[in-house]
Tab-separated table of C-alpha atoms and ligand atoms in Angstrom:
chain	number	residue	atom	x	y	z
A	103	MET	CA	-20.907	-4.088	-12.959
A	104	ASN	CA	-17.539	-5.843	-12.608
A	105	MET	CA	-14.809	-4.802	-15.951
A	106	ILE	CA	-11.121	-5.035	-16.379
A	107	LEU	CA	-9.311	-2.113	-17.984
A	108	LEU	CA	-6.817	-4.231	-19.889
A	109	GLY	CA	-3.402	-2.125	-22.532
A	110	PRO	CA	0.353	-1.636	-22.181
A	111	PRO	CA	2.051	0.636	-19.412
A	112	GLY	CA	1.118	4.111	-20.091
A	113	ALA	CA	-1.844	3.025	-22.522
A	114	GLY	CA	-4.046	5.125	-19.444
A	115	LYS	CA	-5.833	3.020	-18.285
A	116	GLY	CA	-5.272	4.726	-14.393
A	117	THR	CA	-6.008	8.138	-15.441
A	118	GLN	CA	-9.777	5.869	-17.234
A	119	ALA	CA	-9.859	4.037	-14.306
A	120	GLN	CA	-10.065	6.953	-12.001
A	121	ARG	CA	-12.909	9.258	-14.326
A	122	ILE	CA	-15.086	5.854	-14.015
A	123	VAL	CA	-15.188	4.407	-10.824
A	124	ARG	CA	-16.235	8.170	-10.106
A	125	SER	CA	-19.085	8.312	-12.670
A	126	GLU	CA	-20.126	4.283	-12.465
A	127	GLY	CA	-19.650	4.031	-8.331
A	128	ILE	CA	-17.234	1.545	-7.803
A	129	VAL	CA	-13.974	0.262	-7.128
A	130	GLN	CA	-10.583	1.011	-8.618
A	131	LEU	CA	-8.886	-2.286	-7.773
A	132	SER	CA	-5.310	-0.925	-9.202
A	133	THR	CA	-2.588	-3.597	-8.137
A	134	GLY	CA	0.369	-1.225	-9.224
A	135	ASP	CA	-1.249	0.987	-6.881
A	136	MET	CA	-1.819	-1.956	-4.081
A	137	LEU	CA	1.345	-2.700	-4.397
A	138	ARG	CA	3.124	0.213	-4.866
A	139	ALA	CA	1.336	0.645	-1.000
A	140	ALA	CA	2.918	-2.154	-0.035
A	141	ILE	CA	6.148	-1.405	-0.879
A	142	ALA	CA	5.469	2.632	0.904
A	143	ALA	CA	3.981	0.494	4.647
A	144	GLY	CA	7.558	-2.102	4.205
A	145	SER	CA	5.208	-5.240	4.818
A	146	ASP	CA	6.033	-8.589	3.401
A	147	ILE	CA	4.495	-8.668	0.116
A	148	GLY	CA	6.138	-5.130	-0.810
A	149	ARG	CA	9.609	-6.450	0.109
A	150	LYS	CA	9.366	-9.128	-1.994
A	151	ALA	CA	7.821	-6.730	-5.017
A	152	GLU	CA	10.507	-3.430	-5.143
A	153	ALA	CA	13.200	-5.269	-6.780
A	154	VAL	CA	11.532	-6.913	-9.461
A	155	MET	CA	8.687	-3.843	-10.034
A	156	ALA	CA	11.679	-1.927	-10.331
A	157	GLU	CA	13.665	-3.630	-13.110
A	158	GLY	CA	9.955	-3.390	-15.156
A	159	LYS	CA	8.897	-7.541	-14.657
A	160	LEU	CA	6.010	-9.062	-13.349
A	161	VAL	CA	5.544	-9.684	-9.847
A	162	SER	CA	4.353	-14.040	-9.361
A	163	ASP	CA	1.029	-15.486	-9.401
A	164	ASP	CA	0.819	-15.743	-6.315
A	165	ILE	CA	1.152	-12.539	-4.713
A	166	VAL	CA	-1.063	-10.566	-7.226
A	167	VAL	CA	-3.894	-12.575	-7.591
A	168	GLY	CA	-3.910	-13.108	-2.984
A	169	ILE	CA	-3.716	-9.301	-3.213
A	170	VAL	CA	-6.914	-9.306	-5.409
A	171	ALA	CA	-8.957	-11.845	-3.929
A	172	GLU	CA	-8.563	-10.702	-0.711
A	173	ARG	CA	-10.036	-7.857	-2.091
A	174	PHE	CA	-12.826	-7.502	-4.330
A	175	THR	CA	-14.739	-9.005	-1.581
A	176	MET	CA	-15.042	-6.418	0.880
A	177	PRO	CA	-18.197	-4.563	1.326
A	178	ASP	CA	-16.975	-1.213	-0.657
A	179	CYS	CA	-17.406	-3.685	-3.722
A	180	ALA	CA	-20.836	-4.539	-3.453
A	181	ASN	CA	-21.728	-2.025	-5.825
A	182	GLY	CA	-18.289	-3.945	-8.652
A	183	PHE	CA	-15.112	-2.980	-9.602
A	184	LEU	CA	-12.909	-2.509	-11.538
A	185	LEU	CA	-9.644	-3.774	-12.490
A	186	ASP	CA	-6.869	-2.159	-14.169
A	187	GLY	CA	-3.749	-3.864	-14.223
A	188	PHE	CA	-4.771	-7.400	-13.221
A	189	PRO	CA	-4.646	-10.351	-15.079
A	190	ARG	CA	-1.563	-9.817	-16.672
A	191	THR	CA	-0.793	-13.413	-17.576
A	192	GLN	CA	-2.969	-16.380	-18.622
A	193	ALA	CA	-2.350	-17.912	-14.913
A	194	GLN	CA	-3.824	-14.912	-13.479
A	195	ALA	CA	-6.845	-14.903	-15.744
A	196	GLU	CA	-7.868	-18.636	-14.791
A	197	ALA	CA	-7.274	-18.005	-10.956
A	198	LEU	CA	-9.664	-14.281	-11.439
A	199	ASP	CA	-12.489	-17.189	-12.946
A	200	GLU	CA	-11.498	-19.060	-10.122
A	201	VAL	CA	-12.256	-16.671	-7.458
A	202	LEU	CA	-15.157	-15.114	-8.867
A	203	ALA	CA	-17.225	-18.255	-9.579
A	204	ASP	CA	-16.785	-18.720	-6.174
A	205	ALA	CA	-17.874	-15.329	-4.901
A	206	GLY	CA	-21.075	-16.426	-7.231
A	207	LEU	CA	-20.181	-12.780	-10.220
A	208	LYS	CA	-18.351	-12.629	-12.901
A	209	ILE	CA	-16.745	-9.652	-15.767
A	210	ASP	CA	-19.346	-7.946	-17.877
A	211	PHE	CA	-16.213	-5.646	-20.127
A	212	VAL	CA	-13.465	-6.160	-20.291
A	213	VAL	CA	-12.288	-3.205	-22.487
A	214	GLN	CA	-8.580	-2.713	-24.926
A	215	ILE	CA	-7.423	0.489	-24.686
A	216	GLU	CA	-5.261	-0.200	-27.829
A	217	VAL	CA	-2.273	2.408	-28.412
A	218	ASP	CA	0.638	2.828	-30.714
A	219	GLU	CA	4.036	1.561	-29.282
A	220	ALA	CA	5.925	5.129	-29.842
A	221	GLN	CA	3.217	6.813	-28.148
A	222	LEU	CA	3.495	4.877	-25.044
A	223	ILE	CA	6.750	5.600	-24.303
A	224	GLY	CA	5.966	9.049	-24.919
A	225	ARG	CA	3.270	8.990	-22.473
A	226	ILE	CA	5.470	7.702	-19.719
A	227	GLY	CA	8.303	9.849	-19.963
A	228	GLY	CA	6.296	12.080	-19.302
A	229	ARG	CA	4.039	11.169	-16.491
A	230	PHE	CA	4.006	11.439	-13.271
A	231	SER	CA	1.012	11.705	-10.230
A	232	CYS	CA	0.287	13.484	-7.130
A	233	PRO	CA	0.395	10.901	-3.995
A	234	ASN	CA	-2.113	12.553	-1.899
A	235	CYS	CA	-4.938	11.689	-4.003
A	236	GLY	CA	-3.250	9.697	-6.587
A	237	ALA	CA	-4.516	12.469	-9.748
A	238	ALA	CA	-2.288	11.413	-13.075
A	239	TYR	CA	-0.817	13.373	-15.296
A	240	HIS	CA	1.721	14.341	-18.082
A	241	ASP	CA	4.151	16.408	-18.694
A	242	LYS	CA	2.802	17.870	-22.212
A	243	PHE	CA	-0.827	15.892	-22.814
A	244	ASN	CA	-2.330	16.589	-18.874
A	245	ARG	CA	-1.156	19.299	-17.084
A	246	PRO	CA	-1.598	20.989	-14.222
A	247	GLU	CA	-4.806	23.880	-14.576
A	248	VAL	CA	-1.806	25.830	-12.590
A	249	ASP	CA	1.901	25.086	-12.863
A	250	GLY	CA	2.399	22.751	-9.601
A	251	VAL	CA	-0.406	22.917	-7.790
A	252	CYS	CA	-3.174	19.676	-8.346
A	253	ASP	CA	-6.405	20.522	-9.495
A	254	SER	CA	-8.258	18.007	-7.655
A	255	CYS	CA	-6.721	18.169	-3.776
A	256	GLY	CA	-4.987	21.388	-3.871
A	257	GLY	CA	-1.577	19.384	-3.840
A	258	THR	CA	2.168	20.607	-4.052
A	259	GLU	CA	4.584	18.065	-4.074
A	260	PHE	CA	3.956	15.668	-6.961
A	261	THR	CA	6.138	12.150	-7.577
A	262	ARG	CA	7.260	9.712	-10.399
A	263	ARG	CA	8.062	6.532	-10.828
A	264	PRO	CA	10.686	5.020	-10.161
A	265	ASP	CA	10.240	1.844	-13.177
A	266	ASP	CA	9.187	5.078	-15.478
A	267	THR	CA	13.045	4.672	-17.149
A	268	ALA	CA	13.319	3.775	-20.743
A	269	GLU	CA	14.673	0.635	-19.430
A	270	ALA	CA	12.392	-0.397	-17.746
A	271	MET	CA	10.088	0.300	-19.998
A	272	THR	CA	12.020	-2.259	-22.519
A	273	VAL	CA	11.075	-5.370	-20.201
A	274	ARG	CA	7.244	-3.964	-18.858
A	275	LEU	CA	6.578	-3.948	-22.617
A	276	ASP	CA	8.460	-6.608	-23.579
A	277	ALA	CA	6.207	-8.725	-20.808
A	278	TYR	CA	2.497	-6.751	-21.851
A	279	ASN	CA	3.471	-8.480	-25.607
A	280	THR	CA	4.522	-11.744	-24.743
A	281	GLU	CA	2.832	-12.387	-20.969
A	282	THR	CA	-0.916	-10.084	-21.229
A	283	ALA	CA	-1.154	-8.927	-24.618
A	284	PRO	CA	-2.478	-12.980	-25.339
A	285	LEU	CA	-5.519	-12.589	-22.619
A	286	LEU	CA	-7.340	-10.818	-25.594
A	287	PRO	CA	-7.773	-13.401	-27.608
A	288	TYR	CA	-8.969	-15.538	-23.779
A	289	TYR	CA	-11.269	-12.171	-23.527
A	290	LYS	CA	-12.403	-12.124	-27.253
A	291	ALA	CA	-13.585	-15.956	-27.339
A	292	ARG	CA	-16.606	-15.085	-24.708
A	293	GLY	CA	-17.577	-12.311	-26.492
A	294	ALA	CA	-16.206	-9.591	-23.638
A	295	LEU	CA	-13.424	-8.116	-25.233
A	296	VAL	CA	-14.065	-4.886	-26.249
A	297	THR	CA	-11.580	-2.581	-27.618
A	298	VAL	CA	-11.667	1.693	-27.811
A	299	ASP	CA	-8.956	4.056	-29.433
A	300	GLY	CA	-6.609	4.694	-26.345
A	301	MET	CA	-4.581	7.480	-29.439
A	302	ALA	CA	-7.435	9.289	-29.188
A	303	GLU	CA	-7.567	13.252	-26.027
A	304	ILE	CA	-8.259	12.279	-22.414
A	305	ASP	CA	-11.780	12.973	-22.738
A	306	ASP	CA	-12.545	11.002	-26.116
A	307	VAL	CA	-11.624	8.269	-24.384
A	308	THR	CA	-13.570	8.278	-21.595
A	309	ARG	CA	-16.445	8.807	-23.899
A	310	GLN	CA	-15.495	5.342	-25.937
A	311	ILE	CA	-15.417	3.209	-22.916
A	312	MET	CA	-18.427	4.736	-21.376
A	313	ALA	CA	-20.506	4.213	-24.807
A	314	VAL	CA	-19.562	0.164	-24.148
A	315	ILE	CA	-20.571	-0.211	-20.306
B	124	ADP	P1	-1.053	3.198	-17.602
B	124	ADP	O1	-2.065	3.388	-16.004
B	124	ADP	O2	-2.060	2.775	-18.423
B	124	ADP	O3	0.448	3.200	-17.159
B	124	ADP	P2	-1.765	6.257	-17.210
B	124	ADP	O4	-3.436	6.496	-17.019
B	124	ADP	O5	-0.838	6.871	-15.913
B	124	ADP	O6	-0.976	5.235	-17.578
B	124	ADP	O7	-1.559	7.158	-18.408
B	124	ADP	C1	0.325	7.220	-18.482
B	124	ADP	C2	0.749	8.713	-19.260
B	124	ADP	O8	0.361	9.293	-20.027
B	124	ADP	C3	0.107	9.641	-17.829
B	124	ADP	O9	0.991	11.135	-17.336
B	124	ADP	C4	-0.885	10.935	-18.650
B	124	ADP	O10	-1.300	11.786	-18.065
B	124	ADP	C5	-1.544	10.633	-19.828
B	124	ADP	N1	-2.393	9.986	-20.326
B	124	ADP	C6	-3.252	9.391	-20.623
B	124	ADP	N2	-4.061	8.790	-21.349
B	124	ADP	C7	-3.493	10.509	-22.366
B	124	ADP	C8	-4.497	10.328	-23.869
B	124	ADP	N3	-4.973	9.754	-24.177
B	124	ADP	N4	-3.879	10.910	-24.297
B	124	ADP	C9	-2.534	11.653	-24.231
B	124	ADP	N5	-2.371	11.628	-22.476
B	124	ADP	C10	-1.765	10.480	-21.536
B	125	ADP	P1	1.638	-0.153	-15.674
B	125	ADP	O1	0.619	-0.554	-16.333
B	125	ADP	O2	1.692	1.298	-16.307
B	125	ADP	O3	2.823	-0.550	-16.230
B	125	ADP	P2	0.908	-0.445	-13.022
B	125	ADP	O4	0.934	-0.104	-11.691
B	125	ADP	O5	-0.420	-1.513	-13.459
B	125	ADP	O6	2.105	-0.300	-13.868
B	125	ADP	O7	2.357	-1.942	-12.145
B	125	ADP	C1	3.241	-1.006	-12.509
B	125	ADP	C2	4.628	-2.867	-12.023
B	125	ADP	O8	3.696	-3.899	-10.879
B	125	ADP	C3	4.961	-3.351	-13.108
B	125	ADP	O9	5.498	-3.509	-13.648
B	125	ADP	C4	5.078	-5.134	-11.912
B	125	ADP	O10	5.767	-5.272	-11.767
B	125	ADP	C5	3.496	-4.657	-11.451
B	125	ADP	N1	1.828	-5.257	-11.064
B	125	ADP	C6	1.169	-4.043	-11.623
B	125	ADP	N2	0.230	-5.609	-11.609
B	125	ADP	C7	0.675	-7.030	-11.335
B	125	ADP	C8	-0.215	-7.895	-12.454
B	125	ADP	N3	-1.182	-8.172	-12.301
B	125	ADP	N4	0.616	-8.991	-11.903
B	125	ADP	C9	2.419	-8.966	-12.173
B	125	ADP	N5	2.299	-8.198	-12.136
B	125	ADP	C10	2.188	-7.010	-11.810
B	126	ZN	ZN1	-3.646	15.754	-5.586
Protein backbone atom coordinates (compact mmCIF):
# COMPACT_ATOMS: atom_id res chain seq x y z
CA MET A 1 0.00 0.00 0.00
CA ASN A 2 1.27 3.44 -0.95
CA MET A 3 -0.26 6.55 0.58
CA ILE A 4 0.11 10.29 1.07
CA LEU A 5 -0.61 12.26 4.26
CA LEU A 6 -1.66 15.81 3.40
CA GLY A 7 -2.21 18.55 5.92
CA PRO A 8 -0.94 21.91 7.16
CA PRO A 9 2.11 22.23 9.42
CA GLY A 10 1.22 20.91 12.87
CA ALA A 11 -1.78 18.88 11.68
CA GLY A 12 -0.31 15.67 13.10
CA LYS A 13 1.13 14.12 9.93
CA GLY A 14 4.35 12.95 11.58
CA THR A 15 2.55 11.68 14.68
CA GLN A 16 0.06 9.66 12.63
CA ALA A 17 2.68 8.51 10.11
CA GLN A 18 4.73 6.83 12.84
CA ARG A 19 1.69 4.85 13.99
CA ILE A 20 0.48 3.86 10.52
CA VAL A 21 3.83 2.62 9.26
CA ARG A 22 4.25 0.51 12.39
CA SER A 23 0.87 -1.13 12.01
CA GLU A 24 0.99 -1.55 8.21
CA GLY A 25 4.63 -2.59 7.84
CA ILE A 26 5.36 0.20 5.36
CA VAL A 27 8.04 2.91 5.33
CA GLN A 28 7.56 6.57 6.33
CA LEU A 29 9.08 8.97 3.83
CA SER A 30 9.08 12.43 5.41
CA THR A 31 10.75 15.04 3.20
CA GLY A 32 11.06 17.31 6.27
CA ASP A 33 12.96 14.58 8.16
CA MET A 34 15.12 13.83 5.12
CA LEU A 35 16.00 17.50 4.71
CA ARG A 36 16.79 17.87 8.43
CA ALA A 37 19.04 14.79 8.14
CA ALA A 38 20.78 16.39 5.15
CA ILE A 39 21.38 19.56 7.19
CA ALA A 40 22.76 17.53 10.10
CA ALA A 41 25.05 15.65 7.72
CA GLY A 42 26.26 18.92 6.13
CA SER A 43 25.56 17.63 2.61
CA ASP A 44 25.11 19.86 -0.46
CA ILE A 45 21.34 19.51 -0.24
CA GLY A 46 21.46 20.36 3.45
CA ARG A 47 23.44 23.52 2.78
CA LYS A 48 20.95 24.61 0.13
CA ALA A 49 17.90 23.87 2.27
CA GLU A 50 18.91 25.17 5.70
CA ALA A 51 18.17 28.91 5.41
CA VAL A 52 15.04 28.34 3.33
CA MET A 53 13.61 25.97 5.93
CA ALA A 54 14.46 28.24 8.86
CA GLU A 55 12.39 30.98 7.24
CA GLY A 56 9.48 28.61 6.71
CA LYS A 57 9.64 28.75 2.91
CA LEU A 58 9.43 25.73 0.62
CA VAL A 59 12.62 24.07 -0.59
CA SER A 60 12.85 23.89 -4.40
CA ASP A 61 10.81 21.25 -6.20
CA ASP A 62 13.94 19.80 -7.88
CA ILE A 63 15.58 19.03 -4.55
CA VAL A 64 12.60 17.36 -2.88
CA VAL A 65 11.51 15.44 -5.97
CA GLY A 66 15.10 14.18 -6.29
CA ILE A 67 15.28 12.88 -2.74
CA VAL A 68 11.88 11.18 -2.88
CA ALA A 69 12.51 9.58 -6.29
CA GLU A 70 15.77 8.17 -5.01
CA ARG A 71 14.21 6.82 -1.85
CA PHE A 72 10.96 5.04 -2.74
CA THR A 73 12.63 2.59 -5.12
CA MET A 74 14.84 1.21 -2.34
CA PRO A 75 14.19 -2.41 -1.27
CA ASP A 76 12.74 -1.51 2.15
CA CYS A 77 9.84 0.25 0.38
CA ALA A 78 8.80 -2.91 -1.48
CA ASN A 79 5.86 -3.40 0.89
CA GLY A 80 4.72 0.19 0.45
CA PHE A 81 5.41 3.69 1.67
CA LEU A 82 3.71 6.63 3.29
CA LEU A 83 4.65 10.08 2.00
CA ASP A 84 4.55 12.62 4.86
CA GLY A 85 4.90 16.25 3.76
CA PHE A 86 5.28 15.46 0.05
CA PRO A 87 3.98 16.51 -2.45
CA ARG A 88 3.50 20.14 -1.39
CA THR A 89 3.15 21.84 -4.79
CA GLN A 90 1.40 21.07 -8.06
CA ALA A 91 4.79 20.58 -9.76
CA GLN A 92 5.77 18.02 -7.10
CA ALA A 93 2.46 16.16 -7.51
CA GLU A 94 2.95 15.94 -11.26
CA ALA A 95 6.57 14.83 -10.89
CA LEU A 96 5.44 12.18 -8.41
CA ASP A 97 2.87 10.85 -10.88
CA GLU A 98 5.62 10.51 -13.45
CA VAL A 99 8.20 8.74 -11.30
CA LEU A 100 5.54 6.40 -9.91
CA ALA A 101 4.31 5.53 -13.39
CA ASP A 102 7.90 4.82 -14.50
CA ALA A 103 8.24 2.43 -11.56
CA GLY A 104 4.85 0.81 -12.26
CA LEU A 105 3.44 2.04 -8.94
CA LYS A 106 0.48 4.10 -7.81
CA ILE A 107 -0.88 5.91 -4.77
CA ASP A 108 -3.77 4.03 -3.14
CA PHE A 109 -4.92 6.70 -0.67
CA VAL A 110 -4.43 10.38 -0.06
CA VAL A 111 -5.45 11.17 3.52
CA GLN A 112 -6.13 14.81 4.36
CA ILE A 113 -5.81 15.70 8.06
CA GLU A 114 -8.02 18.74 8.68
CA VAL A 115 -7.24 21.09 11.60
CA ASP A 116 -8.26 24.71 12.45
CA GLU A 117 -5.58 27.36 12.10
CA ALA A 118 -5.75 28.43 15.78
CA GLN A 119 -5.16 24.82 16.87
CA LEU A 120 -2.19 24.50 14.48
CA ILE A 121 -0.43 27.44 16.09
CA GLY A 122 -0.89 25.89 19.55
CA ARG A 123 0.38 22.52 18.35
CA ILE A 124 3.50 23.93 16.69
CA GLY A 125 4.30 26.18 19.65
CA GLY A 126 4.41 23.20 22.04
CA ARG A 127 6.06 20.64 19.78
CA PHE A 128 9.25 18.85 20.79
CA SER A 129 10.78 15.51 19.87
CA CYS A 130 13.33 12.91 20.80
CA PRO A 131 16.36 13.23 18.49
CA ASN A 132 17.38 9.67 19.29
CA CYS A 133 14.27 7.84 18.02
CA GLY A 134 12.16 10.58 16.42
CA ALA A 135 9.19 10.24 18.81
CA ALA A 136 7.02 13.39 18.74
CA TYR A 137 5.68 15.10 21.86
CA HIS A 138 3.77 18.20 22.92
CA ASP A 139 4.03 20.31 26.07
CA LYS A 140 0.28 20.04 26.71
CA PHE A 141 -1.29 17.48 24.40
CA ASN A 142 1.21 14.65 24.32
CA ARG A 143 3.68 14.61 27.20
CA PRO A 144 5.98 11.64 27.84
CA GLU A 145 4.67 9.32 30.59
CA VAL A 146 7.62 10.25 32.79
CA ASP A 147 8.61 13.91 32.53
CA GLY A 148 11.91 14.30 30.67
CA VAL A 149 12.14 10.65 29.56
CA CYS A 150 11.24 9.42 26.05
CA ASP A 151 8.50 6.75 26.15
CA SER A 152 9.93 4.87 23.17
CA CYS A 153 13.68 4.80 23.81
CA GLY A 154 14.32 6.16 27.31
CA GLY A 155 16.28 9.13 25.90
CA THR A 156 16.48 12.17 28.16
CA GLU A 157 17.36 14.91 25.68
CA PHE A 158 14.74 16.59 23.55
CA THR A 159 14.89 19.09 20.70
CA ARG A 160 12.69 21.81 19.27
CA ARG A 161 12.70 22.75 15.59
CA PRO A 162 14.27 26.08 14.60
CA ASP A 163 11.29 26.76 12.30
CA ASP A 164 8.67 26.31 15.01
CA THR A 165 8.64 30.06 15.69
CA ALA A 166 5.75 32.51 15.27
CA GLU A 167 7.42 34.21 12.25
CA ALA A 168 8.24 31.02 10.35
CA MET A 169 4.82 29.62 11.22
CA THR A 170 3.06 32.46 9.38
CA VAL A 171 5.18 31.82 6.28
CA ARG A 172 4.59 28.05 6.50
CA LEU A 173 0.82 28.41 6.81
CA ASP A 174 0.81 30.78 3.89
CA ALA A 175 2.85 28.31 1.80
CA TYR A 176 0.36 25.59 2.70
CA ASN A 177 -2.67 27.68 1.77
CA THR A 178 -1.30 28.91 -1.55
CA GLU A 179 0.87 25.99 -2.77
CA THR A 180 -0.36 22.81 -1.08
CA ALA A 181 -4.12 23.22 -0.52
CA PRO A 182 -4.74 23.26 -4.32
CA LEU A 183 -3.61 19.61 -4.35
CA LEU A 184 -6.80 18.64 -2.49
CA PRO A 185 -9.09 19.11 -5.53
CA TYR A 186 -6.37 17.52 -7.71
CA TYR A 187 -6.53 14.26 -5.72
CA LYS A 188 -10.26 14.52 -5.09
CA ALA A 189 -10.88 14.58 -8.83
CA ARG A 190 -9.32 11.15 -9.12
CA GLY A 191 -11.30 9.74 -6.22
CA ALA A 192 -8.22 9.09 -4.11
CA LEU A 193 -8.88 11.66 -1.36
CA VAL A 194 -10.24 10.89 2.10
CA THR A 195 -10.55 13.52 4.83
CA VAL A 196 -10.22 12.86 8.55
CA ASP A 197 -11.00 15.17 11.48
CA GLY A 198 -7.59 16.11 12.81
CA MET A 199 -9.08 18.11 15.70
CA ALA A 200 -9.83 14.85 17.49
CA GLU A 201 -7.46 13.21 19.97
CA ILE A 202 -4.37 11.46 18.60
CA ASP A 203 -5.77 7.92 19.09
CA ASP A 204 -9.06 8.89 17.52
CA VAL A 205 -7.36 10.34 14.43
CA THR A 206 -5.39 7.08 14.08
CA ARG A 207 -8.65 5.12 14.26
CA GLN A 208 -10.22 7.30 11.57
CA ILE A 209 -7.26 6.74 9.26
CA MET A 210 -7.09 3.00 9.88
CA ALA A 211 -10.81 2.76 9.11
CA VAL A 212 -10.37 4.15 5.60
CA ILE A 213 -7.15 2.49 4.45
P1 LIG B 1 3.05 17.68 11.43
O1 LIG B 1 3.97 16.53 11.11
O2 LIG B 1 1.78 17.64 10.62
O3 LIG B 1 3.72 19.01 11.34
P2 LIG B 1 3.15 16.68 14.20
O4 LIG B 1 2.76 15.25 14.08
O5 LIG B 1 4.56 17.00 14.45
O6 LIG B 1 2.57 17.52 12.94
O7 LIG B 1 2.24 17.33 15.37
C1 LIG B 1 2.44 18.67 15.81
C2 LIG B 1 2.35 18.74 17.34
O8 LIG B 1 1.00 18.50 17.75
C3 LIG B 1 3.22 17.70 18.05
O9 LIG B 1 3.72 18.29 19.23
C4 LIG B 1 2.23 16.57 18.39
O10 LIG B 1 2.60 15.87 19.58
C5 LIG B 1 0.91 17.33 18.57
N1 LIG B 1 -0.25 16.58 18.07
C6 LIG B 1 -0.32 15.75 17.00
N2 LIG B 1 -1.58 15.28 16.82
C7 LIG B 1 -2.35 15.84 17.80
C8 LIG B 1 -3.74 15.75 18.16
N3 LIG B 1 -4.60 15.00 17.44
N4 LIG B 1 -4.16 16.46 19.24
C9 LIG B 1 -3.29 17.24 19.95
N5 LIG B 1 -1.98 17.36 19.67
C10 LIG B 1 -1.49 16.67 18.61
P1 LIG C 1 5.59 20.66 8.86
O1 LIG C 1 4.61 19.84 8.13
O2 LIG C 1 5.46 20.59 10.34
O3 LIG C 1 5.62 22.09 8.36
P2 LIG C 1 7.97 19.30 7.67
O4 LIG C 1 8.93 18.64 8.57
O5 LIG C 1 7.15 18.47 6.77
O6 LIG C 1 7.07 20.21 8.60
O7 LIG C 1 8.72 20.37 6.76
C1 LIG C 1 9.63 21.30 7.31
C2 LIG C 1 10.17 22.20 6.21
O8 LIG C 1 10.92 21.41 5.27
C3 LIG C 1 9.13 22.92 5.37
O9 LIG C 1 8.69 24.13 5.97
C4 LIG C 1 9.92 23.18 4.07
O10 LIG C 1 10.86 24.24 4.24
C5 LIG C 1 10.73 21.89 3.94
N1 LIG C 1 9.99 20.86 3.19
C6 LIG C 1 9.56 19.66 3.64
N2 LIG C 1 8.93 18.99 2.69
C7 LIG C 1 8.93 19.78 1.59
C8 LIG C 1 8.41 19.66 0.26
N3 LIG C 1 7.73 18.57 -0.13
N4 LIG C 1 8.61 20.71 -0.59
C9 LIG C 1 9.29 21.79 -0.22
N5 LIG C 1 9.80 21.99 1.00
C10 LIG C 1 9.63 20.99 1.90
ZN1 LIG D 1 13.22 8.44 21.95
